[in-house]
PDB file of C-alpha atoms in Angstrom:
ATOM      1  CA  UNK M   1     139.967 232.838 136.938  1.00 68.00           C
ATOM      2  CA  UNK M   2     142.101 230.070 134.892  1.00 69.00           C
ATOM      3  CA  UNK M   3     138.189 228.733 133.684  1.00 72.00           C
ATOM      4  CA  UNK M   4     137.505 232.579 132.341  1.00 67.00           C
ATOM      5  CA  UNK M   5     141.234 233.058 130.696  1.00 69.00           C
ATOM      6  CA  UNK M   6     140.465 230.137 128.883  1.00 68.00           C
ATOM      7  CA  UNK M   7     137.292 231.237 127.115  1.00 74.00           C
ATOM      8  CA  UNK M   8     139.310 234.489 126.130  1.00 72.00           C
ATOM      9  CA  UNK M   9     139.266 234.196 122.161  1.00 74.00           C
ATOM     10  CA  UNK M  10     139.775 238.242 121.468  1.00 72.00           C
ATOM     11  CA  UNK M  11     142.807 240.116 122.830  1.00 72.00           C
ATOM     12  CA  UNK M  12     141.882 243.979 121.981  1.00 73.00           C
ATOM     13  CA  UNK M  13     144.576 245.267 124.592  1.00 75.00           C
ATOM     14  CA  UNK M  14     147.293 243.406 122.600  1.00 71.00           C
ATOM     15  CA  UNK M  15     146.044 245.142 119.292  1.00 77.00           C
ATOM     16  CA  UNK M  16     147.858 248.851 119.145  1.00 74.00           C
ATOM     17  CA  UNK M  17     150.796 250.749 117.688  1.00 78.00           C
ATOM     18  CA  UNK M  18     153.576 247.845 118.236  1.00 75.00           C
ATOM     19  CA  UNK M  19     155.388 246.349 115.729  1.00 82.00           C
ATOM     20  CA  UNK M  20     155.146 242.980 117.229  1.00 81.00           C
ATOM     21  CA  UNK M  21     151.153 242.924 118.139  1.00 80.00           C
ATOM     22  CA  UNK M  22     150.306 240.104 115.733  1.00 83.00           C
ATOM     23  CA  UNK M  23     152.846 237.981 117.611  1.00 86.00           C
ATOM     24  CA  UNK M  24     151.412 239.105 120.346  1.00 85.00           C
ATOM     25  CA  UNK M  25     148.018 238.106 119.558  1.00 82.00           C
ATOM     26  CA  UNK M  26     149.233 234.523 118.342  1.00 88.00           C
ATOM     27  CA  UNK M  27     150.996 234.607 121.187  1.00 87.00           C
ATOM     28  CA  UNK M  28     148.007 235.188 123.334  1.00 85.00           C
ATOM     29  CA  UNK M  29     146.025 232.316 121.485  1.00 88.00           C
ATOM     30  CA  UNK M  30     148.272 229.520 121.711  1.00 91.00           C
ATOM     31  CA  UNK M  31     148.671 230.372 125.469  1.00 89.00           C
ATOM     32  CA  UNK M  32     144.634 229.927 125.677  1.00 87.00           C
ATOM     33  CA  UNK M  33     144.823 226.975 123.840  1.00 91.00           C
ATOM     34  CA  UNK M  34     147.538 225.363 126.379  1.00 90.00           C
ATOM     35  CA  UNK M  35     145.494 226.675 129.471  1.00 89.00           C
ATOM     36  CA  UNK M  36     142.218 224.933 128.079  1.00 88.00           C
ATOM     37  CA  UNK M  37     144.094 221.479 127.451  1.00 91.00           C
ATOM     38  CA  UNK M  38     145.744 221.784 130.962  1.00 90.00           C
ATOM     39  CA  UNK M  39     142.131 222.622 132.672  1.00 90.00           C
ATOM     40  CA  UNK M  40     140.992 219.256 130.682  1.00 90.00           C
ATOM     41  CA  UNK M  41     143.689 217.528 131.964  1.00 92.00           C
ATOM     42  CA  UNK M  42     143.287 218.416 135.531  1.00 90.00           C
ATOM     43  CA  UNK M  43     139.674 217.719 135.477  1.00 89.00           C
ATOM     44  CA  UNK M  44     139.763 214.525 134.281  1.00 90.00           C
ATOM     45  CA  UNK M  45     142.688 213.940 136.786  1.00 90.00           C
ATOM     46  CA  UNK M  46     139.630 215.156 139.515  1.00 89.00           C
ATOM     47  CA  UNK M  47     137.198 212.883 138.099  1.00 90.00           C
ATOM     48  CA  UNK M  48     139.314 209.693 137.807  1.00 90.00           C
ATOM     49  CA  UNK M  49     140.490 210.616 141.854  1.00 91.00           C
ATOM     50  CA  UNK M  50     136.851 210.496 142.768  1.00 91.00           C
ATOM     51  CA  UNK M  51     135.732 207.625 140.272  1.00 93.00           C
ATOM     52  CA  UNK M  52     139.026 205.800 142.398  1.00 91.00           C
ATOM     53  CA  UNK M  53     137.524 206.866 145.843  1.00 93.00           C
ATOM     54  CA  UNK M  54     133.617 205.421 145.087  1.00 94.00           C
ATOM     55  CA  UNK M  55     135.033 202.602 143.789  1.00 94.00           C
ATOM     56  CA  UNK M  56     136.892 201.692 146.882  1.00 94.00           C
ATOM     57  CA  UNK M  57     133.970 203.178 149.162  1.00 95.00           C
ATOM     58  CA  UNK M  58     132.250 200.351 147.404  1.00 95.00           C
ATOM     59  CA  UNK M  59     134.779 197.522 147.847  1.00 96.00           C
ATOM     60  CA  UNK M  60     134.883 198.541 151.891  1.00 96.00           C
ATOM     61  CA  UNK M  61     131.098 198.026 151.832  1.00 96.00           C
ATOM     62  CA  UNK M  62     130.806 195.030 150.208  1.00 96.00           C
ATOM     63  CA  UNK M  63     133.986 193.957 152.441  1.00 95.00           C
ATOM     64  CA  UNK M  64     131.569 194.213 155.154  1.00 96.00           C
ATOM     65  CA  UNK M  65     128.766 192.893 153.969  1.00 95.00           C
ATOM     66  CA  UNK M  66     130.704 189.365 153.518  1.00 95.00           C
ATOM     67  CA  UNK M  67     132.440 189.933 156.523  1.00 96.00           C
ATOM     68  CA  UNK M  68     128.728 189.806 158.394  1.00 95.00           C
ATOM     69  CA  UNK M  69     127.524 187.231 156.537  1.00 95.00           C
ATOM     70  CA  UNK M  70     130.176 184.775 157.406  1.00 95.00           C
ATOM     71  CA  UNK M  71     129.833 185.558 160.898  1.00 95.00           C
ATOM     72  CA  UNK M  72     126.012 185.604 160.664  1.00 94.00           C
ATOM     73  CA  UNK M  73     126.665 181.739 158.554  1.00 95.00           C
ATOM     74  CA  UNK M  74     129.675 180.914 161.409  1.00 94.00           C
ATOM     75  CA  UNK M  75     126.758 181.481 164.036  1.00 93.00           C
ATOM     76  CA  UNK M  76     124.776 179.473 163.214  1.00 90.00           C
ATOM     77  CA  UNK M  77     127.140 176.775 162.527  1.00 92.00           C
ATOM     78  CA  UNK M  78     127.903 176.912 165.830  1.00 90.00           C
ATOM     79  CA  UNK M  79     123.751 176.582 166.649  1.00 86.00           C
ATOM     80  CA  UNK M  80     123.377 173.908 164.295  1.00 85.00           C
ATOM     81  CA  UNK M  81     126.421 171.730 166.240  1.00 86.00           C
ATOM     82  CA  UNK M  82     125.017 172.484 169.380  1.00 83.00           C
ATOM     83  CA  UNK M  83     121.409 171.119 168.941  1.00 80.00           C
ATOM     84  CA  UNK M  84     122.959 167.994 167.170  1.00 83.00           C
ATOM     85  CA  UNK M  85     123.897 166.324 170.542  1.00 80.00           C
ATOM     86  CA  UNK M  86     119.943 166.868 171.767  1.00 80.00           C
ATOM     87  CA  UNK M  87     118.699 165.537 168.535  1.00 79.00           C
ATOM     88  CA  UNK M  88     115.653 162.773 169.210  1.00 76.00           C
ATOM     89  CA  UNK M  89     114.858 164.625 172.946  1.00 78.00           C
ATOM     90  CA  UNK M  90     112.294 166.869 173.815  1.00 78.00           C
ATOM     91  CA  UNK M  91     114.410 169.633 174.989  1.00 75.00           C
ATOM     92  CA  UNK M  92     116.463 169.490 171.696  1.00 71.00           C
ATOM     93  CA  UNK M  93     113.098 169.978 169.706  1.00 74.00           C
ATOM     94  CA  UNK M  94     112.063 172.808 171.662  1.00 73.00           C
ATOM     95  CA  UNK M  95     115.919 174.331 171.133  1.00 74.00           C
ATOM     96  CA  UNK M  96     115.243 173.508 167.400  1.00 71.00           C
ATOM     97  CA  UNK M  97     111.987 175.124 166.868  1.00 72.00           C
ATOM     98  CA  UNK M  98     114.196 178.664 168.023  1.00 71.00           C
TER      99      UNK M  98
END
Protein backbone atom coordinates (compact mmCIF):
# COMPACT_ATOMS: atom_id res chain seq x y z
CA UNK A 1 0.00 0.00 0.00
CA UNK A 2 2.99 2.46 1.19
CA UNK A 3 4.76 1.22 -2.54
CA UNK A 4 1.30 2.52 -4.39
CA UNK A 5 0.94 5.93 -2.13
CA UNK A 6 4.20 6.64 -3.26
CA UNK A 7 3.65 6.60 -7.02
CA UNK A 8 0.55 8.94 -6.30
CA UNK A 9 1.62 12.21 -8.31
CA UNK A 10 -2.23 13.61 -8.85
CA UNK A 11 -4.51 14.33 -5.87
CA UNK A 12 -8.07 15.08 -7.67
CA UNK A 13 -10.00 14.49 -4.25
CA UNK A 14 -7.94 17.34 -2.68
CA UNK A 15 -8.92 19.69 -5.69
CA UNK A 16 -12.62 21.29 -4.79
CA UNK A 17 -14.36 24.32 -3.32
CA UNK A 18 -11.78 24.92 -0.25
CA UNK A 19 -9.93 27.78 0.24
CA UNK A 20 -6.91 25.93 1.31
CA UNK A 21 -6.81 23.05 -1.61
CA UNK A 22 -3.53 24.23 -3.12
CA UNK A 23 -1.96 23.70 0.31
CA UNK A 24 -3.52 20.81 0.32
CA UNK A 25 -2.20 19.54 -2.81
CA UNK A 26 1.48 20.71 -1.86
CA UNK A 27 0.74 19.27 1.07
CA UNK A 28 -0.08 15.97 -0.46
CA UNK A 29 3.21 16.08 -2.64
CA UNK A 30 5.77 16.69 -0.20
CA UNK A 31 4.17 13.87 1.92
CA UNK A 32 4.80 11.50 -1.33
CA UNK A 33 8.04 12.73 -1.65
CA UNK A 34 8.96 11.81 2.18
CA UNK A 35 7.19 8.33 1.82
CA UNK A 36 9.35 7.52 -1.40
CA UNK A 37 12.75 8.56 0.40
CA UNK A 38 11.67 6.53 3.53
CA UNK A 39 10.71 3.31 1.21
CA UNK A 40 14.47 3.91 -0.25
CA UNK A 41 15.75 4.02 2.95
CA UNK A 42 14.20 0.94 4.29
CA UNK A 43 15.10 -1.01 1.30
CA UNK A 44 18.46 -0.40 1.25
CA UNK A 45 18.37 -1.04 5.09
CA UNK A 46 16.82 -4.78 3.70
CA UNK A 47 19.46 -5.18 1.27
CA UNK A 48 22.52 -4.26 3.40
CA UNK A 49 20.75 -6.91 6.31
CA UNK A 50 20.90 -9.61 3.71
CA UNK A 51 24.26 -8.50 1.93
CA UNK A 52 25.44 -8.80 6.08
CA UNK A 53 23.81 -12.33 6.39
CA UNK A 54 25.59 -13.96 2.92
CA UNK A 55 28.53 -12.51 3.88
CA UNK A 56 28.70 -14.25 7.17
CA UNK A 57 26.97 -17.50 5.63
CA UNK A 58 30.18 -17.32 3.71
CA UNK A 59 32.71 -16.75 6.50
CA UNK A 60 30.92 -19.94 8.49
CA UNK A 61 31.65 -21.96 5.33
CA UNK A 62 34.92 -21.17 4.71
CA UNK A 63 35.35 -21.51 8.71
CA UNK A 64 34.70 -25.02 8.00
CA UNK A 65 36.38 -25.69 5.22
CA UNK A 66 39.82 -24.78 7.17
CA UNK A 67 38.57 -26.30 10.08
CA UNK A 68 38.54 -29.85 7.91
CA UNK A 69 41.49 -29.28 6.33
CA UNK A 70 43.57 -28.95 9.39
CA UNK A 71 42.14 -31.95 10.76
CA UNK A 72 42.36 -33.76 7.39
CA UNK A 73 46.52 -32.18 7.46
CA UNK A 74 46.59 -33.10 11.59
CA UNK A 75 45.69 -36.76 10.37
CA UNK A 76 47.93 -37.40 8.57
CA UNK A 77 50.57 -35.95 10.64
CA UNK A 78 49.74 -38.29 12.94
CA UNK A 79 50.14 -41.22 9.89
CA UNK A 80 53.24 -39.81 8.78
CA UNK A 81 54.82 -40.13 12.68
CA UNK A 82 53.54 -43.40 12.97
CA UNK A 83 55.17 -45.13 9.90
CA UNK A 84 58.49 -43.25 10.78
CA UNK A 85 59.40 -45.82 13.55
CA UNK A 86 58.86 -48.85 10.74
CA UNK A 87 60.87 -46.98 8.24
CA UNK A 88 63.61 -49.54 6.42
CA UNK A 89 61.11 -52.83 7.37
CA UNK A 90 58.89 -54.61 5.29
CA UNK A 91 55.83 -54.09 7.27
CA UNK A 92 56.50 -50.27 7.35
CA UNK A 93 56.61 -50.31 3.41
CA UNK A 94 53.51 -52.10 3.10
CA UNK A 95 51.91 -49.42 5.87
CA UNK A 96 53.49 -46.76 3.53
CA UNK A 97 52.19 -47.81 0.25
CA UNK A 98 48.38 -47.12 2.17
Amino acid sequence: MAHNLSEQSTFPDLRGPWEDAEQRIQDAHKAVQELKSYLKQQNEQVTSAKERLETQKRAQIEKKRIQRSQTDKNKLQQNLEALQSQIGTQPGGYAFEK
